[in-house]
CSV table of C-alpha atoms in Angstrom, one decimal:
chain,number,residue,atom,x,y,z
A,1,UNK,CA,7.3,-31.3,8.9
A,2,UNK,CA,10.4,-30.0,9.2
A,3,UNK,CA,11.8,-28.0,6.4
A,4,UNK,CA,15.0,-29.7,4.8
A,5,UNK,CA,17.1,-26.9,3.6
A,6,UNK,CA,20.1,-29.1,2.1
A,7,UNK,CA,18.0,-29.6,-0.9
A,8,UNK,CA,19.1,-26.6,-2.5
A,9,UNK,CA,22.5,-24.7,-2.2
A,10,UNK,CA,22.2,-20.7,-1.9
A,11,UNK,CA,24.1,-20.3,-5.0
A,12,UNK,CA,21.8,-22.4,-7.1
A,13,UNK,CA,19.3,-19.3,-6.8
A,14,UNK,CA,19.2,-16.0,-8.7
A,15,UNK,CA,17.5,-13.6,-6.1
A,16,UNK,CA,16.0,-10.6,-7.7
A,17,UNK,CA,13.4,-8.2,-6.7
A,18,UNK,CA,11.4,-5.4,-8.2
A,19,UNK,CA,11.2,-1.8,-6.8
A,20,UNK,CA,9.6,1.5,-8.3
A,21,UNK,CA,10.8,5.0,-8.0
A,22,UNK,CA,9.9,7.1,-5.1
A,23,UNK,CA,7.5,9.5,-7.6
A,24,UNK,CA,5.8,6.1,-8.9
A,25,UNK,CA,5.4,4.7,-5.3
A,26,UNK,CA,3.8,8.0,-4.3
A,27,UNK,CA,1.2,8.4,-7.3
A,28,UNK,CA,0.0,4.8,-6.7
A,29,UNK,CA,-0.6,5.6,-3.2
A,30,UNK,CA,-2.6,8.5,-4.2
A,31,UNK,CA,-4.5,6.9,-6.9
A,32,UNK,CA,-5.2,3.9,-4.6
A,33,UNK,CA,-6.4,6.0,-2.0
A,34,UNK,CA,-8.6,7.8,-4.2
A,35,UNK,CA,-10.0,4.7,-5.4
A,36,UNK,CA,-10.5,3.3,-2.0
A,37,UNK,CA,-12.7,6.5,-1.3
A,38,UNK,CA,-14.6,5.9,-4.5
A,39,UNK,CA,-15.4,2.4,-3.5
A,40,UNK,CA,-16.9,3.1,-0.3
A,41,UNK,CA,-13.9,3.4,2.4
A,42,UNK,CA,-15.6,5.6,4.8
A,43,UNK,CA,-18.9,4.0,5.0
A,44,UNK,CA,-16.7,0.5,5.3
A,45,UNK,CA,-15.1,2.7,8.2
A,46,UNK,CA,-18.5,3.9,9.7
A,47,UNK,CA,-19.5,0.0,9.6
A,48,UNK,CA,-16.4,-1.1,11.3
A,49,UNK,CA,-17.0,1.6,14.3
A,50,UNK,CA,-20.0,0.3,14.9
A,51,UNK,CA,-18.5,-3.4,15.5
A,52,UNK,CA,-16.8,-1.8,18.5
A,53,UNK,CA,-13.6,-3.8,18.6
A,54,UNK,CA,-11.1,-3.9,21.5
A,55,UNK,CA,-8.9,-0.8,20.8
A,56,UNK,CA,-5.9,-2.8,21.3
A,57,UNK,CA,-7.0,-5.1,18.1
A,58,UNK,CA,-4.5,-5.0,15.5
A,59,UNK,CA,-7.5,-3.6,13.1
A,60,UNK,CA,-7.8,-0.5,14.8
A,61,UNK,CA,-4.2,0.6,13.4
A,62,UNK,CA,-5.0,0.1,9.9
A,63,UNK,CA,-3.9,2.9,7.9
A,64,UNK,CA,-6.7,5.1,7.3
A,65,UNK,CA,-9.2,4.1,10.1
A,66,UNK,CA,-8.1,6.9,12.4
A,67,UNK,CA,-8.0,9.5,10.0
A,68,UNK,CA,-11.5,8.5,8.5
A,69,UNK,CA,-12.9,8.5,11.8
A,70,UNK,CA,-11.4,12.0,12.5
A,71,UNK,CA,-13.3,12.9,9.4
A,72,UNK,CA,-16.4,11.4,10.4
A,73,UNK,CA,-16.3,13.5,13.6
A,74,UNK,CA,-15.9,16.5,11.5
A,75,UNK,CA,-12.2,17.0,13.2
A,76,UNK,CA,-11.0,17.2,9.9
A,77,UNK,CA,-11.9,18.1,6.3
A,78,UNK,CA,-12.0,15.5,3.2
A,79,UNK,CA,-8.7,17.3,2.0
A,80,UNK,CA,-6.8,16.5,5.2
A,81,UNK,CA,-8.0,13.1,5.6
A,82,UNK,CA,-6.6,12.5,1.9
A,83,UNK,CA,-3.2,14.5,3.1
A,84,UNK,CA,-3.3,12.2,6.4
A,85,UNK,CA,-3.6,9.0,4.9
A,86,UNK,CA,-1.1,9.6,2.0
A,87,UNK,CA,1.6,10.7,4.2
A,88,UNK,CA,1.0,7.7,6.5
A,89,UNK,CA,1.1,5.2,3.7
A,90,UNK,CA,4.6,6.9,2.4
A,91,UNK,CA,5.9,6.5,5.3
A,92,UNK,CA,4.8,2.8,5.6
A,93,UNK,CA,6.2,2.5,2.2
A,94,UNK,CA,9.4,3.8,3.5
A,95,UNK,CA,9.9,1.3,6.3
A,96,UNK,CA,8.8,-1.1,3.9
A,97,UNK,CA,12.1,0.1,1.2
A,98,UNK,CA,14.3,0.2,4.7
A,99,UNK,CA,13.9,-3.3,5.7
A,100,UNK,CA,14.3,-4.5,2.1
A,101,UNK,CA,17.2,-2.6,2.2
A,102,UNK,CA,18.8,-4.4,5.0
A,103,UNK,CA,17.6,-8.1,4.4
A,104,UNK,CA,17.7,-8.2,0.7
A,105,UNK,CA,21.4,-6.8,0.2
A,106,UNK,CA,22.4,-9.9,-1.9
A,107,UNK,CA,19.6,-9.5,-4.3
A,108,UNK,CA,19.8,-8.1,-7.6
A,109,UNK,CA,17.2,-4.8,-7.8
A,110,UNK,CA,15.2,-3.7,-10.7
A,111,UNK,CA,13.5,-0.8,-11.6
A,112,UNK,CA,11.6,0.3,-14.8
A,113,UNK,CA,8.0,1.7,-15.1
A,114,UNK,CA,7.9,0.1,-18.6
A,115,UNK,CA,7.0,-3.4,-18.6
A,116,UNK,CA,8.9,-4.4,-21.6
A,117,UNK,CA,12.0,-2.8,-20.5
A,118,UNK,CA,11.9,-4.2,-17.2
A,119,UNK,CA,11.6,-7.4,-18.7
A,120,UNK,CA,14.3,-7.2,-20.9
A,121,UNK,CA,16.6,-6.0,-18.0
A,122,UNK,CA,15.6,-9.0,-15.8
A,123,UNK,CA,15.9,-11.6,-18.7
A,124,UNK,CA,19.1,-9.9,-19.7
A,125,UNK,CA,20.7,-10.4,-16.2
A,126,UNK,CA,19.4,-13.7,-15.8
A,127,UNK,CA,20.8,-15.0,-18.8
A,128,UNK,CA,24.4,-13.7,-17.9
A,129,UNK,CA,24.3,-15.0,-14.7
């Protein structure tokens, strides 16, 4: 089915995106990985390793798989595992932000860790546009 781009004009849309502060992103990355460990990420990586997936399969490049395997093989400590995964996750988040900056130049970005304040900012912007 072919898309018909003539139904809407670009000016009929208000494009907005929500962004987080760098400290908030870093905090969420740390919390998320701690939660993943608590919920069994190490056991899951052990089970994944047993499957013997082709080394070029994209699932082998999931952030944390390589690091958890290094931990399981006693090449790194638990603290080093956490640090490496957090660093790789931050690098990935930075690439996403860089992509966003290039692809969403005409979008209006909003940032606030308080949901109600963020909501007020967005509603105010939309009502003025």
